[in-house]
Short mmCIF file of C-alpha atoms and ligand atoms in Angstrom, two decimals:
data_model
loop_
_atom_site.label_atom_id
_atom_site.label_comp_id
_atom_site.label_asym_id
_atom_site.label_seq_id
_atom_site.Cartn_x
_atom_site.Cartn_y
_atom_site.Cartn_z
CA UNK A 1 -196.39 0.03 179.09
CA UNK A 2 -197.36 -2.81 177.41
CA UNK A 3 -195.04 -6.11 176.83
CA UNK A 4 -192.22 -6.07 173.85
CA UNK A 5 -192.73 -9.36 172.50
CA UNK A 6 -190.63 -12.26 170.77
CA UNK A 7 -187.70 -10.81 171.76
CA UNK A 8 -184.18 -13.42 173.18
CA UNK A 9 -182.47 -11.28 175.04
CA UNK A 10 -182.97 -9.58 178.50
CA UNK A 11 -185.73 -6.63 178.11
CA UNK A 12 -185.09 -4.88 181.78
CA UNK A 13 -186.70 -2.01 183.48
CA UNK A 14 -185.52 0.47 185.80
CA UNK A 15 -185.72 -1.38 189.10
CA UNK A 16 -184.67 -4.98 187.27
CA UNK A 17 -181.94 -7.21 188.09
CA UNK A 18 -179.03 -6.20 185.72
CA UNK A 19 -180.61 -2.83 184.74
CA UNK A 20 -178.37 -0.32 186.20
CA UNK A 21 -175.04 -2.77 184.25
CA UNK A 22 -176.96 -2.62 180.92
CA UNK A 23 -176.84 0.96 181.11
CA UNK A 24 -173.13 1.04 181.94
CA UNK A 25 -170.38 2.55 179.58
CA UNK A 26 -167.32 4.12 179.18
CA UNK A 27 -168.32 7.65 179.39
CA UNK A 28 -169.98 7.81 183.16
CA UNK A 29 -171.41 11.05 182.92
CA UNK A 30 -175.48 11.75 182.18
CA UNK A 31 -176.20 7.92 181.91
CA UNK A 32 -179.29 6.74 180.06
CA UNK A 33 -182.39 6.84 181.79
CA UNK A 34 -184.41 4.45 179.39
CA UNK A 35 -187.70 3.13 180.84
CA UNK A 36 -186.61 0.11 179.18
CA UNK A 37 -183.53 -1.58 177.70
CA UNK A 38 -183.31 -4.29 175.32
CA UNK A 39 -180.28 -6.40 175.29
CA UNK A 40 -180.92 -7.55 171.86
CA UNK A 41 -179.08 -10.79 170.71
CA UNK A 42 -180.18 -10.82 167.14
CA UNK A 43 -181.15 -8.34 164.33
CA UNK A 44 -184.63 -9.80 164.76
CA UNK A 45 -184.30 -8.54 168.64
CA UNK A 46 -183.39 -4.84 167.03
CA UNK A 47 -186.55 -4.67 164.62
CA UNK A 48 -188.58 -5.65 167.65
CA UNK A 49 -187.07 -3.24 169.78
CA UNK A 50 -187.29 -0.12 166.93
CA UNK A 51 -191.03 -1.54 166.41
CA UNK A 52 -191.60 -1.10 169.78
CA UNK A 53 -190.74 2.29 170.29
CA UNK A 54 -192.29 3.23 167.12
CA UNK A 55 -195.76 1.95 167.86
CA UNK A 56 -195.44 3.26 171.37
CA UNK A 57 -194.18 7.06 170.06
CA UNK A 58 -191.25 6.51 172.19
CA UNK A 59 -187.61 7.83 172.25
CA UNK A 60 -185.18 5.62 170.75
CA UNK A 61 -181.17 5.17 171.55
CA UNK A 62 -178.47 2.72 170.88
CA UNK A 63 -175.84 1.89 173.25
CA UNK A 64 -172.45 0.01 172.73
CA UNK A 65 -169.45 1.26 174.50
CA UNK A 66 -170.84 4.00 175.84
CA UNK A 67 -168.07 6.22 174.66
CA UNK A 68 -169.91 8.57 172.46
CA UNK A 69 -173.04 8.96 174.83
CA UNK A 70 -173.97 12.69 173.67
CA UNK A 71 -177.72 13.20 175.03
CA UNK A 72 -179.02 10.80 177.51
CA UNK A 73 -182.38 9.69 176.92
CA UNK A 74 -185.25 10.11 179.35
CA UNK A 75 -187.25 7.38 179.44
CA UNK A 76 -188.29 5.78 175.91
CA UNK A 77 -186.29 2.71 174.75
CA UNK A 78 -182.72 1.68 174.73
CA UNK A 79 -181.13 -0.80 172.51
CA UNK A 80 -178.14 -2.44 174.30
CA UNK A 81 -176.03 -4.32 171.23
CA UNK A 82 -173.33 -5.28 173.52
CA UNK A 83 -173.98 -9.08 173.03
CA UNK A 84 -174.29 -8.72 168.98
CA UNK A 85 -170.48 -8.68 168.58
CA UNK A 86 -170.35 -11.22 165.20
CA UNK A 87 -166.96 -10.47 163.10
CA UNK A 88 -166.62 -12.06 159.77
CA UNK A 89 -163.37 -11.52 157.63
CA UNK A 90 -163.35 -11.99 154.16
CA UNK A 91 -160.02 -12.16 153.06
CA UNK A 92 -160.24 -12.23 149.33
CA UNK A 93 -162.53 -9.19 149.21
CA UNK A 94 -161.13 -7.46 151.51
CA UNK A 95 -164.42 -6.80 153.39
CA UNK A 96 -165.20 -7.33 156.79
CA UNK A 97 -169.10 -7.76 158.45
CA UNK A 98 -169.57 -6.67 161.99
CA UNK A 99 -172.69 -6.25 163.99
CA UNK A 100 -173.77 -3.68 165.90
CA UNK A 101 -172.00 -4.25 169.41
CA UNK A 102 -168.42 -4.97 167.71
CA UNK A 103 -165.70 -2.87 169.26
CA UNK A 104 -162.62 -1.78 166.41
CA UNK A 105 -160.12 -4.50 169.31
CA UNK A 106 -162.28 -7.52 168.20
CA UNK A 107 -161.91 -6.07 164.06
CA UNK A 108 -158.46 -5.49 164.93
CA UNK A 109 -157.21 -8.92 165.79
CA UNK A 110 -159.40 -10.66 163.26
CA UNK A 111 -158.23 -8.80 160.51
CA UNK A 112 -154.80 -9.07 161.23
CA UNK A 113 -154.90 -13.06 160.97
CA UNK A 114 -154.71 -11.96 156.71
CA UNK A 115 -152.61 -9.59 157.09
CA UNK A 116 -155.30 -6.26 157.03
CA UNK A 117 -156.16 -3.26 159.16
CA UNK A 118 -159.53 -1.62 159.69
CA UNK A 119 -159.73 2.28 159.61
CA UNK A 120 -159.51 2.04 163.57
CA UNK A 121 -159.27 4.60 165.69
CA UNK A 122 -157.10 5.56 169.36
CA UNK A 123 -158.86 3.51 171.45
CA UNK A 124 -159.46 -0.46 170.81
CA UNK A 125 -162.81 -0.40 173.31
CA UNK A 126 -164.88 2.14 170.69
CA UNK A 127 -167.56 0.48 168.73
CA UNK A 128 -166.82 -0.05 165.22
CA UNK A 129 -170.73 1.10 164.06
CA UNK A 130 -170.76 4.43 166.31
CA UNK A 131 -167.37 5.27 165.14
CA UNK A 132 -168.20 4.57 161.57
CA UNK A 133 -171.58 6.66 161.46
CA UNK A 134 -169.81 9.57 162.40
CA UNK A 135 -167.03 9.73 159.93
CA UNK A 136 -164.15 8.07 161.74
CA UNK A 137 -160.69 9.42 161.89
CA UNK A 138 -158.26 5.95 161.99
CA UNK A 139 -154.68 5.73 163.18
CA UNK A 140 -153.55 6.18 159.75
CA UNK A 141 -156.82 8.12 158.49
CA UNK A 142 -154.53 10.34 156.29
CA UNK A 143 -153.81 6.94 154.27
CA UNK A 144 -156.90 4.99 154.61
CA UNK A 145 -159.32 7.71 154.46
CA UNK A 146 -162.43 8.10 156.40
CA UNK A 147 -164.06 4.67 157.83
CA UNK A 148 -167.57 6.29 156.53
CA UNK A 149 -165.62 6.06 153.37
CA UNK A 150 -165.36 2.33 153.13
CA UNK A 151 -168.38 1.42 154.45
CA UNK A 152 -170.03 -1.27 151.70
CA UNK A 153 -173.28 -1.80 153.34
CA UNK A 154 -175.59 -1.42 156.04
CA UNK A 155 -178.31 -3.38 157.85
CA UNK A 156 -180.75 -0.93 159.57
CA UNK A 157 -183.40 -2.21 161.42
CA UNK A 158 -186.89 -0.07 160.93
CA UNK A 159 -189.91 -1.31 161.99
CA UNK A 160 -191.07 -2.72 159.41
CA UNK A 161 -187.81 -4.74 159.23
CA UNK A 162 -184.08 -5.00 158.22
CA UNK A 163 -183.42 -2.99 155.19
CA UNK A 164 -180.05 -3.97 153.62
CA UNK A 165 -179.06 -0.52 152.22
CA UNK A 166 -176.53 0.17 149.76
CA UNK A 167 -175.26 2.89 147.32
CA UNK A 168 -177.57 0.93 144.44
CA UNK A 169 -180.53 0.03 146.72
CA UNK A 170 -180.97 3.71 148.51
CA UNK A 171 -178.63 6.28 147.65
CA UNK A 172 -179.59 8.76 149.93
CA UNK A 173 -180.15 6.73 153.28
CA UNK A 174 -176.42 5.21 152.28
CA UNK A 175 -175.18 8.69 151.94
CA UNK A 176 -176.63 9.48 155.12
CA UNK A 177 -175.33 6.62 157.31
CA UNK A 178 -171.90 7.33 156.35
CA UNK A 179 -171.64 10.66 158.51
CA UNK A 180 -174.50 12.15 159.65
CA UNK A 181 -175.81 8.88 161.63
CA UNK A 182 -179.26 6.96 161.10
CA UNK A 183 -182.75 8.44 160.72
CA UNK A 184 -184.79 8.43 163.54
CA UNK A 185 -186.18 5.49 164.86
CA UNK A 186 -183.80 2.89 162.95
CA UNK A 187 -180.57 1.13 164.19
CA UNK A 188 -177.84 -0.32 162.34
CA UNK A 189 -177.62 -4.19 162.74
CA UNK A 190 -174.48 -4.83 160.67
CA UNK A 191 -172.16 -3.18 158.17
CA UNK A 192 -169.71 -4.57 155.81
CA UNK A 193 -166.46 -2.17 156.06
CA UNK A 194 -163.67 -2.31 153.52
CA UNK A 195 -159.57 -3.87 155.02
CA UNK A 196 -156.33 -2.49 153.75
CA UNK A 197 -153.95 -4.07 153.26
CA UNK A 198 -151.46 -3.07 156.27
CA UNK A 199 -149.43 -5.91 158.46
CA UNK A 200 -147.49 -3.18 160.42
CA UNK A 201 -146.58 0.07 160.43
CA UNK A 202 -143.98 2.56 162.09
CA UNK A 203 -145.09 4.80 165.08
CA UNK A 204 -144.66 5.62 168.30
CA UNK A 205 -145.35 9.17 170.71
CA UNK A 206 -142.48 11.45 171.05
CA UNK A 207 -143.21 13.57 174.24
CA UNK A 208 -142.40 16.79 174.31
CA UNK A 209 -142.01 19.20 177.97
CA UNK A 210 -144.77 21.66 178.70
CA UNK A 211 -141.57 24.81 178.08
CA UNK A 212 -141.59 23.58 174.39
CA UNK A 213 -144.70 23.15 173.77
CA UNK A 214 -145.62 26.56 172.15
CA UNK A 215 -142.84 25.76 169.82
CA UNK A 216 -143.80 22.40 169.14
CA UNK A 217 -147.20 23.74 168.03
CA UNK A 218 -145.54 25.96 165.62
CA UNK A 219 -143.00 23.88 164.14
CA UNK A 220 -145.92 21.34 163.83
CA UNK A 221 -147.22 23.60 161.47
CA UNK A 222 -144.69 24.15 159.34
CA UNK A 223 -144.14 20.15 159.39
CA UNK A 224 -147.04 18.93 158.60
CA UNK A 225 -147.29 21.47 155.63
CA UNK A 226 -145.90 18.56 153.39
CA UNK A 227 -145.76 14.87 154.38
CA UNK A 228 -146.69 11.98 152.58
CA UNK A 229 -150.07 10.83 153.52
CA UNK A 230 -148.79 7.51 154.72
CA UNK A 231 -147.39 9.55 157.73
CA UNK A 232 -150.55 10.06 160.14
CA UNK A 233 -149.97 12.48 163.16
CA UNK A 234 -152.38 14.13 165.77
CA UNK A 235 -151.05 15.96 168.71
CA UNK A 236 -152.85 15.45 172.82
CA UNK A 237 -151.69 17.78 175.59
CA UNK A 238 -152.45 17.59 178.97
CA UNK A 239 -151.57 17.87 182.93
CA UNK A 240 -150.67 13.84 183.74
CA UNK A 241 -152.49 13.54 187.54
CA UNK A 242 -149.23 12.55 189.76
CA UNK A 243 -150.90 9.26 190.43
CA UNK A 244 -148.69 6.20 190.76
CA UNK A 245 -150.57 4.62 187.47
CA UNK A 246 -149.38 7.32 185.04
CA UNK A 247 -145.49 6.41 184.07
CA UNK A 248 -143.48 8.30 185.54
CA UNK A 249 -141.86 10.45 182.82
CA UNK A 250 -145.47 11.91 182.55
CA UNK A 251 -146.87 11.97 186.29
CA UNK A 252 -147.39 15.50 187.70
CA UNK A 253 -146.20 17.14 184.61
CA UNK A 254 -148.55 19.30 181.34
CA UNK A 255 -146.89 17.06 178.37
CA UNK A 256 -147.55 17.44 174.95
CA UNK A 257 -147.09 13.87 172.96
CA UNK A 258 -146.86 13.76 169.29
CA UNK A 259 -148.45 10.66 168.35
CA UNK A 260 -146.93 9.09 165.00
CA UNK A 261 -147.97 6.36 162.40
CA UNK A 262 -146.40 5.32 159.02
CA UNK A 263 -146.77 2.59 156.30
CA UNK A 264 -143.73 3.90 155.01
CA UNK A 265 -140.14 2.40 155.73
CA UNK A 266 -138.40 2.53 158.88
CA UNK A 267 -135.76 4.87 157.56
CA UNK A 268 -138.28 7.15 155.57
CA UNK A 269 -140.22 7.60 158.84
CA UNK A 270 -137.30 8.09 160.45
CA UNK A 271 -136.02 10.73 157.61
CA UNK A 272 -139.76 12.63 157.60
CA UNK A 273 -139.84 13.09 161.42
CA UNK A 274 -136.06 14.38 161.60
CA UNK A 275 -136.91 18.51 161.13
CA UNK A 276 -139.65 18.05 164.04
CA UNK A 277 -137.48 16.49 166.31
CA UNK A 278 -135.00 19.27 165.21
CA UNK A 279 -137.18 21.65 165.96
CA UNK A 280 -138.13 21.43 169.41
CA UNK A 281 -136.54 18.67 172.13
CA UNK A 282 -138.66 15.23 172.30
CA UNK A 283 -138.44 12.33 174.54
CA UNK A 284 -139.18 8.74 173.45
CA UNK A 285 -138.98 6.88 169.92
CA UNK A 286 -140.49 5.36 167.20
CA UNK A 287 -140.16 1.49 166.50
CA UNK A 288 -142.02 -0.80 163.84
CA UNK A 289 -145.22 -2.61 165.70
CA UNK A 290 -147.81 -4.75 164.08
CA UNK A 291 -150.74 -2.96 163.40
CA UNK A 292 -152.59 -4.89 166.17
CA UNK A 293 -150.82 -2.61 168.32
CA UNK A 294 -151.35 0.99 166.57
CA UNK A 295 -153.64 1.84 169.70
CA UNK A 296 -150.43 1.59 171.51
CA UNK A 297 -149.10 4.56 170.56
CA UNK A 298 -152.00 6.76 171.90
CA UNK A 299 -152.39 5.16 175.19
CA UNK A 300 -155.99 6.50 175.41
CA UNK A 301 -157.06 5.24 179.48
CA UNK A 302 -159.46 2.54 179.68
CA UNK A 303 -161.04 2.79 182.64
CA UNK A 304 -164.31 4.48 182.12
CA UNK A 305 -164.69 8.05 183.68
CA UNK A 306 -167.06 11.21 183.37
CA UNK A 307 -166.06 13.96 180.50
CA UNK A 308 -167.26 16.68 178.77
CA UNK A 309 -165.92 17.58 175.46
CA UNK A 310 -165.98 19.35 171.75
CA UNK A 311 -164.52 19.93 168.24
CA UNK A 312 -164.19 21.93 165.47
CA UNK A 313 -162.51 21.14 162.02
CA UNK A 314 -159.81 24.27 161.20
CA UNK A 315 -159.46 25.57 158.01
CA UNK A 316 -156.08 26.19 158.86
CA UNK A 317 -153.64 26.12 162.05
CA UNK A 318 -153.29 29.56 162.39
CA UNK A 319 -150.92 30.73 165.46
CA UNK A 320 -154.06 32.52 166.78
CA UNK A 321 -155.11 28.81 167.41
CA UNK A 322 -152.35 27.25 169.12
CA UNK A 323 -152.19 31.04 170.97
CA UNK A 324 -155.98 30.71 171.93
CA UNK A 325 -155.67 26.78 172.87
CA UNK A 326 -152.97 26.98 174.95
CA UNK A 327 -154.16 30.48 177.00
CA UNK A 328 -157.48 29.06 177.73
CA UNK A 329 -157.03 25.55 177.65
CA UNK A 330 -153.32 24.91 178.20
CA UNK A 331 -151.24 24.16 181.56
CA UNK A 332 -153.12 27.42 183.22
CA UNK A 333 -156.82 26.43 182.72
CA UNK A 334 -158.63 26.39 186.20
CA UNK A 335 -159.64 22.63 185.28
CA UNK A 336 -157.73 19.81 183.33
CA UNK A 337 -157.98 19.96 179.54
CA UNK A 338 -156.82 17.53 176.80
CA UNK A 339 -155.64 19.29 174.07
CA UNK A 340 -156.34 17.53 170.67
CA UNK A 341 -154.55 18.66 167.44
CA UNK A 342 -155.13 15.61 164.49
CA UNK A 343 -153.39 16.60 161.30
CA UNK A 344 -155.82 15.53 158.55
CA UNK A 345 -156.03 15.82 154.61
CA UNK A 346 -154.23 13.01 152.28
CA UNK A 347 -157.26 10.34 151.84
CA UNK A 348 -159.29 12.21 153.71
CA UNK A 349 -159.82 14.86 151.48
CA UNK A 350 -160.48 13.13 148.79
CA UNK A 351 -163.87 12.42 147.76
CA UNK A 352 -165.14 9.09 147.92
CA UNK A 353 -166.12 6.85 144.96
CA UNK A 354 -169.80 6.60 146.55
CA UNK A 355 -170.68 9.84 148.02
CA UNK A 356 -171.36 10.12 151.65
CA UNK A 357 -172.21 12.60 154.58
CA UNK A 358 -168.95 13.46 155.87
CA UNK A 359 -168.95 17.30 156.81
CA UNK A 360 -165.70 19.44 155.88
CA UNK A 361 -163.50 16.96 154.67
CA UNK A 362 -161.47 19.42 152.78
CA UNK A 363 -160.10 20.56 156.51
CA UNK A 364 -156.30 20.35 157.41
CA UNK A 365 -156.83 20.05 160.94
CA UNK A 366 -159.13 18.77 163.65
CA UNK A 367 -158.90 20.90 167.20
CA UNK A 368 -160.46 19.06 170.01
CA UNK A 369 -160.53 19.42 173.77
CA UNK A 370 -162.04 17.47 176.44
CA UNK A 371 -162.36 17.53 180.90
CA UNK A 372 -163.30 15.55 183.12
CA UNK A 373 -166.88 16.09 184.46
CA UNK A 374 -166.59 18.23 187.82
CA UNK A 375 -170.04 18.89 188.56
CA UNK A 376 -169.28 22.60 187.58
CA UNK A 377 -169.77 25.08 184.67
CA UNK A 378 -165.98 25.63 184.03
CA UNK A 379 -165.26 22.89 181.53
CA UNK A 380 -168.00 23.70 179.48
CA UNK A 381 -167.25 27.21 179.60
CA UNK A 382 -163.79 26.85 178.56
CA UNK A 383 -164.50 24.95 175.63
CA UNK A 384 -166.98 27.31 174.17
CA UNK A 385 -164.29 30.08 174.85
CA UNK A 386 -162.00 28.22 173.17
CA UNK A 387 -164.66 27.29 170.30
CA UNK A 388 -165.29 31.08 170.17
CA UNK A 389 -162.09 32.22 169.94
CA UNK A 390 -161.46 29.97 167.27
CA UNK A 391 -164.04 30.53 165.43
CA UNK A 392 -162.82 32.69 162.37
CA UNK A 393 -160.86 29.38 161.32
CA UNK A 394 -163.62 26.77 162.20
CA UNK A 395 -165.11 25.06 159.55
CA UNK A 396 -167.52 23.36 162.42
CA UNK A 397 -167.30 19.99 164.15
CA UNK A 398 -166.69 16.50 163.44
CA UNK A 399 -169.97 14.14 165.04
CA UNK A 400 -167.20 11.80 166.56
CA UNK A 401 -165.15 14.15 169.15
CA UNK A 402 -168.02 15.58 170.89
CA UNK A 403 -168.86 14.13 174.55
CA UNK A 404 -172.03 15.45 176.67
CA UNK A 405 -172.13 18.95 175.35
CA UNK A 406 -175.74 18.98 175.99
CA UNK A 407 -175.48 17.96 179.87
CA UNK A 408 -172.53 20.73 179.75
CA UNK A 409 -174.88 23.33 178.63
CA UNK A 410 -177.48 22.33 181.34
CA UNK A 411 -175.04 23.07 183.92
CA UNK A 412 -174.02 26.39 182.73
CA UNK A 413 -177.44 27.11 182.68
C1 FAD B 1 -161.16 7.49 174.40
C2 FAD B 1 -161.82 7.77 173.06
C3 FAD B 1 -161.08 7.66 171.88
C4 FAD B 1 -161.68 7.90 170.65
N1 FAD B 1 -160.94 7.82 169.50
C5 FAD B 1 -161.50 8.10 168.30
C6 FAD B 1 -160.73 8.07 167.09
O1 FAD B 1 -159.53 7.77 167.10
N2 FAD B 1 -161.36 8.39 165.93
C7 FAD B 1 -162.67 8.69 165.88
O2 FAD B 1 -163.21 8.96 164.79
N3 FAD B 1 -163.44 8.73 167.00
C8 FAD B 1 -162.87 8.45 168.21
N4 FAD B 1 -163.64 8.52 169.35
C9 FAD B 1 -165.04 8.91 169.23
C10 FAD B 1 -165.95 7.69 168.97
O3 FAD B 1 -165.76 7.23 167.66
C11 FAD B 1 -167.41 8.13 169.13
O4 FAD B 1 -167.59 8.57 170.45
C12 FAD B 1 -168.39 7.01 168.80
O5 FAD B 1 -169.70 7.55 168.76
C13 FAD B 1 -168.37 5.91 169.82
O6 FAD B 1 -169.23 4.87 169.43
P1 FAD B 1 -169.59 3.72 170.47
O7 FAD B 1 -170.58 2.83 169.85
O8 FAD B 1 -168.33 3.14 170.99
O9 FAD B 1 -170.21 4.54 171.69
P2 FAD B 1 -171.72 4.59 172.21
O10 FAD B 1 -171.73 5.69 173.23
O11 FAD B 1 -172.18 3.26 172.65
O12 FAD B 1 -172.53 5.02 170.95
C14 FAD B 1 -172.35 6.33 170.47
C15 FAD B 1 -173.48 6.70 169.54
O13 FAD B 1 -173.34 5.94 168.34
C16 FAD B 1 -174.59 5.62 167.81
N5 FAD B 1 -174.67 4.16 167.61
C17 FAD B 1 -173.83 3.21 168.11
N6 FAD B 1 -174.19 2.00 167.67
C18 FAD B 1 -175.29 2.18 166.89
C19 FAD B 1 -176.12 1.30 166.15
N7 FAD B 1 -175.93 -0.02 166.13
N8 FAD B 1 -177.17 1.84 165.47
C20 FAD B 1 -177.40 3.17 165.49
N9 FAD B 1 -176.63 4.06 166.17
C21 FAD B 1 -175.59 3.55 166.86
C22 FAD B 1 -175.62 6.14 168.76
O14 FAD B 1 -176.06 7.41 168.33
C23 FAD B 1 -174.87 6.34 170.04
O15 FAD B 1 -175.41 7.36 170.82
C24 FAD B 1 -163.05 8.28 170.59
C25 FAD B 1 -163.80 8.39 171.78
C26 FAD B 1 -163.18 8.15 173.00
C27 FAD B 1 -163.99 8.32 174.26
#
């Protein structure tokens, strides 16, 4: 292979000093197995990197967290952004610029200096531009809509150069960046994303024992039928390890926590989340926090670790779902499984002023579920029995919630 040339940052092959960390992520099964990686510094650095692969007829990737890591690539190219982590805030517009390796913590913080919030997700380490070319479901996604949604403009690199795309330069490519990720051979550089106006908001996770938890999932129903959409909720089940890191209230126990954010008033939270807390016993309370600290309230773990994982967007919650989720992937399931339940619609149904590639949006609910990697079949065949079983009320899946499903189906193999 020939030399990538005019390039700053490190260009490593397997073998190289620094090679195996490049290649390092969050998600720490099926790594990348690039025959190259370019730790680009620049957007210059990304067009030479695309250019390279494309004159070459190689396969391309991006790589910033590593949380998303879907299909590793065999050999071919990787683009490391990690060092490409520029965040401008414009505070009159409302807008803010990232490039490519920016993670939603760094947004977070710098938005918050004038009083704003991104559309952010659970966890603070995910990268702002992965998140945001799959859709995005934020913290309070069911007020600020989808982050694809408020996405002003891109910078793709192509290898010809950087192409700053909007909804007036090229529709369709805009359209297509906004949920359904970039066309092949391209990377995103930079986006401008739109801020809300949001200083803090009222949350918290109420925790609920694993005896209630098939009645949590149906008075969660019947709750979220009709709230405001400036009350964002999601449900996450799962067997805590007993491990002296987990807090004790969770460690060694299945717990169901009912994660809960609002823009609304202390006392109107308070007032919406009364009949759930009614309905089935909860531990734990709700407080106001600064939005800096919305991540708080899902306590996703940081450490990186190898999982396996899917989705599928429900037309509606029927109790054959919670049924079906809980007998295959509940406290009994052979392996550990997070149960997801996000509680969508508000902004997220609605369509956006420029339209973009976000699948389903008309869905009430989001089912996910996610294992660690064992080096068996099981997890992957529990989540396509629980995909299958599920299936008359699927709409299909969201890009965002789906980890290594194509190393899982190699295994089962
Ligand atoms: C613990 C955890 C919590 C999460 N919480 C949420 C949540 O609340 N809401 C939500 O919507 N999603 C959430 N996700 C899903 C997350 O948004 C996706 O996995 C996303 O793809 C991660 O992007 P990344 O850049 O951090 O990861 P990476 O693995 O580095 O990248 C993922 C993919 O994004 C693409 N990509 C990244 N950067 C570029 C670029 N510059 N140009 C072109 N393509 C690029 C590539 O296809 C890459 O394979 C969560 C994931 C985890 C593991």
């Amino acid at each position: 292979m020939s030399a990538i040339d005019n390039v700053e940052g490190p260009v490593l092959r397997p073998g190289d000093d620094g090679f195996d960390d490049e290649l390092s992520g969050y998600q720490l099964a099926h790594p990348h197995r690039p025959d190259l990686v370019v730790g680009v510094t620049s957007a210059a650095d990304v067009v030479a990197a695309v250019r390279y692969a494309a004159d070459h007829g190689l396969p391309l990737a991006v790589q910033t967290s590593g949380h998303g890591r879907e299909v590793p690539l065999a050999g071919g190219v990787l683009i490391s952004t990690r060092r490409m982590d520029g965040v401008r805030v414009d505070p009159a517009a409302r807008v803010v610029r990232v490039e490519a390796g920016t993670r939603w913590a760094q947004v977070v913080a710098a938005a918050a200096e004038h009083g704003l919030a991104p559309p952010s997700g659970s966890a603070p380490g995910v990268g702002v531009v992965g998140y945001t070319l799959g859709g995005g479901i934020g913290v309070l996604a069911r007020e600020l809509g989808w982050a694809s949604d408020r996405v002003r403009s891109v910078e793709l690199a192509m290898p010809v150069g950087i192409r700053h795309v909007t909804a007036g330069s090229d529709p369709e490519v805009f359209r297509t960046l906004r949920g359904a990720g970039t066309p092949p051979g391209t990377a995103v550089t930079a986006m401008e994303i739109e801020l809300a106006p949001v200083e803090r908001i009222h949350g918290g996770a109420l925790s609920v024992a694993q005896e209630h938890v098939p009645a949590l999932l149906a008075a969660y129903r019947d709750w979220t039928a009709d709230l405001p959409e400036f009350l964002t909720s999601s449900i996450g089940a799962l067997p805590y390890p007993d491990l002296p890191m987990v807090p004790a209230h969770l460690r060694g126990r299945y717990v169901a926590q009912v994660r809960i954010a609002s823009t609304g008033s202390a006392a109107e939270t308070q007032r919406l989340v009364a009949p759930l807390r009614a309905a089935v016993p909860t531990t734990g309370a709700l407080a106001e926090l600064p939005y800096a600290q919305a991540a708080t309230i899902f306590a996703e773990p940081d450490q990186p670790h190898p999982y396996t994982g899917t989705n599928t967007m429900l037309r509606e919650f029927d109790p054959a779902v919670a049924a079906a989720a809980l007998e295959i992937t509940g406290p009994g399931a052979p392996v550990m499984c997070v149960l997801g339940l996000r509680h969508l619609g508000g902004a997220l149904a609605r369509p956006p002023a420029v339209p973009d590639a976000v699948a389903h949006r008309d869905a009430p609910y989001l089912l996910s579920v996610l294992s660690l990697v064992d080096g068996t079949d099981v997890p992957g065949r529990l989540h396509r029995e629980l995909m299958d079983a599920v299936a008359p009320w699927s709409l299909g899946p969201t890009p965002n919630f789906r980890f290594g499903e194509e190393a899982a189906r190699e295994w089962a193999r």
